[in-house]
PDB file of C-alpha atoms in Angstrom:
ATOM      1  CA  MET A   1       7.421 -53.617  82.806  1.00 48.00           C
ATOM      2  CA  GLY A   2      10.891 -54.508  81.093  1.00 51.00           C
ATOM      3  CA  PRO A   3      12.386 -52.793  78.104  1.00 54.00           C
ATOM      4  CA  ASP A   4       9.829 -54.663  75.823  1.00 52.00           C
ATOM      5  CA  PHE A   5       6.849 -52.828  77.563  1.00 53.00           C
ATOM      6  CA  PHE A   6       6.263 -50.321  74.494  1.00 53.00           C
ATOM      7  CA  GLY A   7       7.275 -52.752  71.751  1.00 55.00           C
ATOM      8  CA  GLY A   8      10.674 -53.193  72.282  1.00 54.00           C
ATOM      9  CA  GLY A   9      11.707 -49.959  70.375  1.00 55.00           C
ATOM     10  CA  GLY A  10      13.788 -48.567  73.287  1.00 59.00           C
ATOM     11  CA  MET A  11      15.643 -45.588  72.273  1.00 61.00           C
ATOM     12  CA  TRP A  12      14.768 -46.108  68.479  1.00 59.00           C
ATOM     13  CA  GLY A  13      11.382 -44.640  68.921  1.00 60.00           C
ATOM     14  CA  PHE A  14      12.664 -41.266  70.093  1.00 65.00           C
ATOM     15  CA  PRO A  15      14.050 -40.295  66.641  1.00 70.00           C
ATOM     16  CA  ILE A  16      10.755 -40.989  64.947  1.00 78.00           C
ATOM     17  CA  MET A  17       8.749 -38.618  67.233  1.00 78.00           C
ATOM     18  CA  PRO A  18      10.129 -35.237  66.015  1.00 80.00           C
ATOM     19  CA  PHE A  19       9.791 -36.260  62.530  1.00 84.00           C
ATOM     20  CA  LEU A  20       6.114 -37.459  63.069  1.00 86.00           C
ATOM     21  CA  PHE A  21       5.545 -33.797  64.660  1.00 88.00           C
ATOM     22  CA  VAL A  22       6.802 -32.199  61.836  1.00 91.00           C
ATOM     23  CA  ILE A  23       4.782 -34.170  59.238  1.00 93.00           C
ATOM     24  CA  PHE A  24       1.810 -33.136  61.491  1.00 91.00           C
ATOM     25  CA  ILE A  25       2.339 -29.312  61.294  1.00 94.00           C
ATOM     26  CA  VAL A  26       3.239 -29.536  57.491  1.00 93.00           C
ATOM     27  CA  PHE A  27      -0.051 -31.412  56.929  1.00 92.00           C
ATOM     28  CA  GLY A  28      -1.934 -28.678  59.020  1.00 89.00           C
ATOM     29  CA  LEU A  29      -0.354 -25.815  57.351  1.00 90.00           C
ATOM     30  CA  PHE A  30      -1.182 -27.569  53.861  1.00 88.00           C
ATOM     31  CA  MET A  31      -4.869 -28.028  54.636  1.00 85.00           C
ATOM     32  CA  MET A  32      -5.673 -24.669  56.028  1.00 84.00           C
ATOM     33  CA  SER A  33      -3.925 -23.105  53.016  1.00 84.00           C
ATOM     34  CA  ARG A  34      -5.749 -25.023  50.455  1.00 80.00           C
ATOM     35  CA  GLY A  35      -9.020 -25.618  52.531  1.00 72.00           C
ATOM     36  CA  GLY A  36     -11.367 -22.946  53.958  1.00 59.00           C
ATOM     37  CA  MET A  37      -9.854 -21.674  57.020  1.00 55.00           C
ATOM     38  CA  MET A  38      -7.595 -18.979  55.288  1.00 52.00           C
ATOM     39  CA  ARG A  39     -10.179 -18.179  52.363  1.00 55.00           C
ATOM     40  CA  GLY A  40     -13.556 -18.120  54.529  1.00 55.00           C
ATOM     41  CA  MET A  41     -15.439 -21.227  54.794  1.00 52.00           C
ATOM     42  CA  HIS A  42     -18.642 -19.407  54.798  1.00 53.00           C
ATOM     43  CA  ARG A  43     -18.397 -18.644  51.165  1.00 54.00           C
ATOM     44  CA  GLY A  44     -19.875 -21.058  48.529  1.00 54.00           C
ATOM     45  CA  HIS A  45     -17.595 -23.012  46.271  1.00 54.00           C
ATOM     46  CA  GLY A  46     -16.878 -21.715  43.089  1.00 54.00           C
ATOM     47  CA  GLU A  47     -17.045 -18.073  44.026  1.00 55.00           C
ATOM     48  CA  ASN A  48     -14.184 -15.916  42.338  1.00 54.00           C
ATOM     49  CA  TYR A  49     -12.089 -14.551  45.134  1.00 56.00           C
ATOM     50  CA  SER A  50      -9.777 -12.349  43.121  1.00 61.00           C
ATOM     51  CA  ASN A  51     -12.544 -10.301  41.074  1.00 62.00           C
ATOM     52  CA  PRO A  52     -15.889  -9.756  42.924  1.00 62.00           C
ATOM     53  CA  GLN A  53     -18.857  -8.542  41.194  1.00 67.00           C
ATOM     54  CA  PRO A  54     -19.728  -4.735  41.604  1.00 62.00           C
ATOM     55  CA  GLY A  55     -22.196  -4.418  44.373  1.00 59.00           C
ATOM     56  CA  PRO A  56     -25.482  -2.798  43.936  1.00 71.00           C
ATOM     57  CA  GLU A  57     -24.717   0.551  44.974  1.00 83.00           C
ATOM     58  CA  GLU A  58     -22.157   0.922  42.470  1.00 84.00           C
ATOM     59  CA  THR A  59     -23.762   2.597  39.470  1.00 88.00           C
ATOM     60  CA  ALA A  60     -22.538   2.242  35.481  1.00 89.00           C
ATOM     61  CA  LEU A  61     -21.055   5.793  35.551  1.00 91.00           C
ATOM     62  CA  ASP A  62     -19.078   4.580  38.379  1.00 92.00           C
ATOM     63  CA  VAL A  63     -17.747   1.474  36.671  1.00 91.00           C
ATOM     64  CA  LEU A  64     -17.061   3.495  33.444  1.00 92.00           C
ATOM     65  CA  LYS A  65     -14.913   6.134  35.434  1.00 93.00           C
ATOM     66  CA  LYS A  66     -12.822   2.875  37.052  1.00 93.00           C
ATOM     67  CA  ARG A  67     -12.513   1.739  33.208  1.00 93.00           C
ATOM     68  CA  TYR A  68     -11.197   4.919  32.603  1.00 94.00           C
ATOM     69  CA  ALA A  69      -9.096   5.407  35.373  1.00 95.00           C
ATOM     70  CA  LYS A  70      -7.288   1.912  34.462  1.00 93.00           C
ATOM     71  CA  GLY A  71      -6.626   2.742  31.087  1.00 93.00           C
ATOM     72  CA  GLU A  72      -8.825   0.288  29.618  1.00 93.00           C
ATOM     73  CA  ILE A  73     -10.694   3.040  27.495  1.00 93.00           C
ATOM     74  CA  THR A  74      -9.702   6.258  25.960  1.00 93.00           C
ATOM     75  CA  GLY A  75     -11.157   9.601  26.708  1.00 93.00           C
ATOM     76  CA  GLU A  76     -13.193   9.654  23.355  1.00 94.00           C
ATOM     77  CA  GLU A  77     -14.550   6.279  24.538  1.00 94.00           C
ATOM     78  CA  PHE A  78     -15.244   7.424  27.862  1.00 93.00           C
ATOM     79  CA  GLU A  79     -17.349  10.627  26.803  1.00 94.00           C
ATOM     80  CA  LYS A  80     -19.321   8.557  24.256  1.00 94.00           C
ATOM     81  CA  MET A  81     -20.257   5.721  26.726  1.00 93.00           C
ATOM     82  CA  LYS A  82     -20.976   8.390  29.072  1.00 92.00           C
ATOM     83  CA  GLU A  83     -23.530   9.877  26.882  1.00 93.00           C
ATOM     84  CA  ASP A  84     -24.961   6.332  26.147  1.00 91.00           C
ATOM     85  CA  ILE A  85     -25.660   5.844  29.579  1.00 88.00           C
ATOM     86  CA  LYS A  86     -27.371   9.068  30.735  1.00 79.00           C
TER      87      LYS A  86
END
């Protein structure tokens, strides 16, 4: 077992190993951030993660109140719509 046993690289192989390790870590973080581990792999493709649909327990009046609270509709519009859904 001479110096050529591992391909003759000698000490030249040493600087490459930390570089490859960093590349491996960066690649793993990239795959986790874009893949499914960070967002939950159990969800289907194409689901909208930022704006989920209202659940069945949320009534039309609840949605109307939220829109009014956000300022999407005026008080007059709120009262008219509230009468329409009753």
